[in-house]
mmCIF file of C-alpha atoms in Angstrom:
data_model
loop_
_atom_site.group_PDB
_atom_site.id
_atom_site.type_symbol
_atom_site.label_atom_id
_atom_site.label_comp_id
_atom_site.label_asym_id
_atom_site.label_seq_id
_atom_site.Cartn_x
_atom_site.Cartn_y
_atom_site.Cartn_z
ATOM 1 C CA UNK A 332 -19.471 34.127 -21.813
ATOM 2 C CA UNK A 333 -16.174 33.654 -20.112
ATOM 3 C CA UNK A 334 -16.383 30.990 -18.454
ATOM 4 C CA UNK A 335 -16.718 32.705 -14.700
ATOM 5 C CA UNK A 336 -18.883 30.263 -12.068
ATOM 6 C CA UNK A 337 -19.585 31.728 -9.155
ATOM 7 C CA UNK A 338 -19.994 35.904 -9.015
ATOM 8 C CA UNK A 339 -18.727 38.795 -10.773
ATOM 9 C CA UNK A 340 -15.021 38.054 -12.409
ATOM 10 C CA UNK A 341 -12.638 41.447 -12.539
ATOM 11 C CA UNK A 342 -12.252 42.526 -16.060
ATOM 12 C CA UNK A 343 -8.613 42.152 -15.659
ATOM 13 C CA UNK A 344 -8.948 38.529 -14.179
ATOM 14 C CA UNK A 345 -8.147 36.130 -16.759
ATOM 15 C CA UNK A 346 -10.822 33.216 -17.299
ATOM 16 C CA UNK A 347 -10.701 29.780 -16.066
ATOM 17 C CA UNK A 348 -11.405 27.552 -19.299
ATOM 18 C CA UNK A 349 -8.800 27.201 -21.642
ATOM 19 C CA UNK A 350 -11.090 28.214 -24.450
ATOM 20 C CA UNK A 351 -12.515 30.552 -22.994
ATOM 21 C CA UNK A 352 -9.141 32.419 -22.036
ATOM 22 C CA UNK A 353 -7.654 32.558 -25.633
ATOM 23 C CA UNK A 354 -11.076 34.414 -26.926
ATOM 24 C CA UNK A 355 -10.670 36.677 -23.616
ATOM 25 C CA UNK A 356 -6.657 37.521 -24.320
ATOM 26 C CA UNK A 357 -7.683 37.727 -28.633
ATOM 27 C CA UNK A 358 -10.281 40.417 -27.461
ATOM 28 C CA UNK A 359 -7.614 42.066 -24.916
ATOM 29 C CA UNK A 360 -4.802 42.080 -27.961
ATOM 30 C CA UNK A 361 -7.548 43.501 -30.598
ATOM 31 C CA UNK A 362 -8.200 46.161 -28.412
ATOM 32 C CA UNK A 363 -5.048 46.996 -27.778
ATOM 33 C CA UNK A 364 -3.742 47.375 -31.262
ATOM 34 C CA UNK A 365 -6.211 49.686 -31.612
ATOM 35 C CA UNK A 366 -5.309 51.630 -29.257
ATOM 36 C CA UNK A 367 -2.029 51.635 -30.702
ATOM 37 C CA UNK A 368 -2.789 52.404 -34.101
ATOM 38 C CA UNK A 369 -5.299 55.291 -32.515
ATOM 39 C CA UNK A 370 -1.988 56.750 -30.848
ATOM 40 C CA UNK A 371 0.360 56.150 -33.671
ATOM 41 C CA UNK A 372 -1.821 57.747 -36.061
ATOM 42 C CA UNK A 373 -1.945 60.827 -33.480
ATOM 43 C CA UNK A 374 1.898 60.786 -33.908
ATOM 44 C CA UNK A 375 2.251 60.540 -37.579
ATOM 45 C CA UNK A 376 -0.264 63.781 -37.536
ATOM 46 C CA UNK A 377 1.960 65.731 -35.264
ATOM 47 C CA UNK A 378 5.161 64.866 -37.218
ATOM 48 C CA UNK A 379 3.509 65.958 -40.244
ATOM 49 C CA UNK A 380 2.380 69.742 -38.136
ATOM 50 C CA UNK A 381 6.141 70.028 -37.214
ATOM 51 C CA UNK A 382 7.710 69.452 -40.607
ATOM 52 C CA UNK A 383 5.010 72.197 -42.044
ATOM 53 C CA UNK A 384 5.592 73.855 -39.530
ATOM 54 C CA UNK A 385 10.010 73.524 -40.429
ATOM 55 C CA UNK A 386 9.091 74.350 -43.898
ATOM 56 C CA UNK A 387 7.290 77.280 -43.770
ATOM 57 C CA UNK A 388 10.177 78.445 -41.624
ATOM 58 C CA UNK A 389 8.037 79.828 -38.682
ATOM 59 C CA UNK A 390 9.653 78.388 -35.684
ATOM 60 C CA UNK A 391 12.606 76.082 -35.150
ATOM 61 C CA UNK A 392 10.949 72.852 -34.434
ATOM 62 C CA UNK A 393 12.368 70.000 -33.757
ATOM 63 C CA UNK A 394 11.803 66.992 -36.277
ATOM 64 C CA UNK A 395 9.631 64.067 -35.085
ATOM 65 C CA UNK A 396 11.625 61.279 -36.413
ATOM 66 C CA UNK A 397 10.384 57.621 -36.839
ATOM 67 C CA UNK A 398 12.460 56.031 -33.793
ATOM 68 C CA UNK A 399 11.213 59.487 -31.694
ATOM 69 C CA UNK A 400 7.527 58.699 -32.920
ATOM 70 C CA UNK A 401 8.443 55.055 -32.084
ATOM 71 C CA UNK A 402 9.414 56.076 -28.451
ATOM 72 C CA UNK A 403 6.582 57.916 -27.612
ATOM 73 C CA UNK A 404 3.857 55.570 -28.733
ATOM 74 C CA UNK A 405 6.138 52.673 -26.719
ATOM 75 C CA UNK A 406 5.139 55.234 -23.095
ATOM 76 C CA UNK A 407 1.865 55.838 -24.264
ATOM 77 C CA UNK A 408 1.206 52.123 -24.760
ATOM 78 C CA UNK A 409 2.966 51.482 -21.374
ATOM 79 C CA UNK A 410 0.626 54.489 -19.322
ATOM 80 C CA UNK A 411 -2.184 52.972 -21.477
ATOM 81 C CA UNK A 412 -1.630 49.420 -20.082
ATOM 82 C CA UNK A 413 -0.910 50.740 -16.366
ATOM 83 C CA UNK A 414 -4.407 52.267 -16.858
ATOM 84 C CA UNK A 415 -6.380 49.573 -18.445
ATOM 85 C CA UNK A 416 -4.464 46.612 -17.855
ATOM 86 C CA UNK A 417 -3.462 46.449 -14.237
ATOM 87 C CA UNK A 418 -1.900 43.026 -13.534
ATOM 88 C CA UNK A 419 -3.597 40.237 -11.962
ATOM 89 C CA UNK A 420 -2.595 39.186 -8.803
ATOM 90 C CA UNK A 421 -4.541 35.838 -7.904
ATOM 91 C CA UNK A 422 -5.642 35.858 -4.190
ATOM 92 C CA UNK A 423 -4.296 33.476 -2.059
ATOM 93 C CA UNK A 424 -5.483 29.871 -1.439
ATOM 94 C CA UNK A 425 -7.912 29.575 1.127
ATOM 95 C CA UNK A 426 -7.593 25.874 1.477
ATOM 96 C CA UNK A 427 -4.342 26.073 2.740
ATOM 97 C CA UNK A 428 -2.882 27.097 6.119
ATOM 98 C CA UNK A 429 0.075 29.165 6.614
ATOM 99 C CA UNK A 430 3.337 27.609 8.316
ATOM 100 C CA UNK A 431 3.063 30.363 10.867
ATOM 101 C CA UNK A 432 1.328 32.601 12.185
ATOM 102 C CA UNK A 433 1.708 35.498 14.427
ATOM 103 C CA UNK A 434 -1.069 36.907 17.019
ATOM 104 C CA UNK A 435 -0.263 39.821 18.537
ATOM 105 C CA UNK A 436 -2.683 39.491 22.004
ATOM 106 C CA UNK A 437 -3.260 42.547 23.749
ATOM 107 C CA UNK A 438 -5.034 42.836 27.940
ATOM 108 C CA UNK A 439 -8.875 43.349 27.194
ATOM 109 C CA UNK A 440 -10.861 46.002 28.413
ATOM 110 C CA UNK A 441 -11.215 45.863 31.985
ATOM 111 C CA UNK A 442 -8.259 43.950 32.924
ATOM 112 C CA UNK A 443 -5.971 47.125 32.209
ATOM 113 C CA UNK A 444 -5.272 46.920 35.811
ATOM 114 C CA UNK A 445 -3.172 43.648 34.701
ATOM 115 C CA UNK A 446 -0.373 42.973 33.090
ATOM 116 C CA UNK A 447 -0.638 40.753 30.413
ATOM 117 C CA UNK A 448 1.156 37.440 32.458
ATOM 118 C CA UNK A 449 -1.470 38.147 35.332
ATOM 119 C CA UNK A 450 -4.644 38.616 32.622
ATOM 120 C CA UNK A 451 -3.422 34.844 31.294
ATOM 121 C CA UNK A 452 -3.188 33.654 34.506
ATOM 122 C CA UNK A 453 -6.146 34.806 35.146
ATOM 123 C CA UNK A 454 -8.344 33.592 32.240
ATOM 124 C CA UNK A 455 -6.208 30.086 32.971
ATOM 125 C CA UNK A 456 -7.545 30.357 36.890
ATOM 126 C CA UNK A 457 -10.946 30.812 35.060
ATOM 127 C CA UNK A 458 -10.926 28.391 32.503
ATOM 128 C CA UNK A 459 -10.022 25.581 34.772
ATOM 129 C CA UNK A 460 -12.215 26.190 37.343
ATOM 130 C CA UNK A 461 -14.740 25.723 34.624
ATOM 131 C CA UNK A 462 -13.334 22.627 33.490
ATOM 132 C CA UNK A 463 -13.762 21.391 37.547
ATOM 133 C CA UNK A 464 -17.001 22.252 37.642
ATOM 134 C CA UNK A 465 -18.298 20.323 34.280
ATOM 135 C CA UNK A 466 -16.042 16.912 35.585
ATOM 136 C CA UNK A 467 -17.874 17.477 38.601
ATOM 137 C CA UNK A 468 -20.940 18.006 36.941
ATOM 138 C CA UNK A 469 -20.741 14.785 35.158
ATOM 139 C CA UNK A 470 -20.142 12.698 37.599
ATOM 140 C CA UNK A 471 -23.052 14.117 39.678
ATOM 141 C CA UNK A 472 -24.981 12.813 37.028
ATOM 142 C CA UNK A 473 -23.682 9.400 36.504
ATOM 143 C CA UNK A 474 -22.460 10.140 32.939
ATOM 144 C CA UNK A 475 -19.288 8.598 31.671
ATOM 145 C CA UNK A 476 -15.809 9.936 31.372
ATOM 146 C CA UNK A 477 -15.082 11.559 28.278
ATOM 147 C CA UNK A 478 -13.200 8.777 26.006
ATOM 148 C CA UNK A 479 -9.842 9.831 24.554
ATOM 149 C CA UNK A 480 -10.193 8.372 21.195
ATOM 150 C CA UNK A 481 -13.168 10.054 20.146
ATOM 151 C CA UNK A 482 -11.147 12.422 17.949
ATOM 152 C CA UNK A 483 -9.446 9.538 16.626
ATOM 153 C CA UNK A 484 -13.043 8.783 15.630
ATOM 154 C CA UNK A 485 -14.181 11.204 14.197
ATOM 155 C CA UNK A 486 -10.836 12.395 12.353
ATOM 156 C CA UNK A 487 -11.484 9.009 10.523
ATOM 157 C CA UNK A 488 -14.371 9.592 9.096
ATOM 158 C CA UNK A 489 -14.999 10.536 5.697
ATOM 159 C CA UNK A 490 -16.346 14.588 5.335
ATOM 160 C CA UNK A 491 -17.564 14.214 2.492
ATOM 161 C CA UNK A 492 -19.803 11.110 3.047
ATOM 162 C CA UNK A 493 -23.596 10.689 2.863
ATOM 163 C CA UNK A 494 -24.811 11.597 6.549
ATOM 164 C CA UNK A 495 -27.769 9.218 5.913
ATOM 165 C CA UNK A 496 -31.147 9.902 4.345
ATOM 166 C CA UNK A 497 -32.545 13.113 5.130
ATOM 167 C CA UNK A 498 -35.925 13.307 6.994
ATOM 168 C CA UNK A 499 -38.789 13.338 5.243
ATOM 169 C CA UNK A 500 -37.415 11.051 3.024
ATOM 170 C CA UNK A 501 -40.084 10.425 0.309
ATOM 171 C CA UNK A 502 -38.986 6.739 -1.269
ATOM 172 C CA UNK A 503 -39.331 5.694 2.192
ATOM 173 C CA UNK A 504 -42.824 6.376 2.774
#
């Protein structure tokens, strides 16, 4: 009805479609005037007890005059909208990275022995005898060096392309 693709949209979440999002904030407004007439009328009923209340001379009361009534139904609106109407806060864009970021790395378990400069040296001591062993593998096996400008390559391809036909591919039969 709202124009919401994809999963459940929060009540408070405003609607994508521009159409869509006037009939959503009409429907927001409507319901809050009537709130507000619901509370003001509430008001105008207890300003009406307290000047009975005045004239028959039973208490001093304090009058509940027209700016006072005004005041109050301005904080009831406000708690009414902190209530129903909690503000929106759209989540941030996954499709973009941040400028920096900040990884706080910490030794893993079993290397508490370490410090962390020894763990890195470590995994690095690790890592490229790994590296030694695959080269070596390779050329065991005859297989060519690994090219440099394959990433080139593949960076210039388009992600979003056709991969090809997909198998079983019935107009090909």
């Amino acid at each position: 009805d709202f124009a919401c693709y994809g999963g459940r949209r929060s009540p408070h979440r405003p609607p994508t479609d521009e159409l869509a999002k006037r009939r959503w904030q009409a429907i927001r407004d409507q319901e809050e005037d009537r709130f507000r007439a619901l509370f003001a009328a509430g008001l105008r009923h207890e300003a009406k007890q307290k000047a009975g209340k005045r004239r028959r001379g039973k208490k001093k009361v304090k009058p509940l005059t027209e700016a006072r009534q005004q005041e109050l139904l301005e904080l009831r609106m406000q708690r009414w909208r902190a209530k129903h109407r909690p503000v929106y806060k759209a989540r941030r864009s996954r499709s973009q990275l941040p400028e920096r970021v900040e990884i706080q790395i910490a030794v893993p378990p079993g290397y508490e022995h370490l410090s962390l400069q020894e763990v890195r040296q470590e995994f690095r001591r690790l890592l490229d005898d790994h590296v030694q062993a695959t080269k070596a593998k390779q050329a065991e096996q005859g297989l060519p060096p690994f090219r440099g400008d394959a990433r080139a390559k593949v960076e210039s391809t388009d992600p979003f392309a056709a991969a090809g036909p997909c198998w079983p591919n019935p107009k090909d039969r």
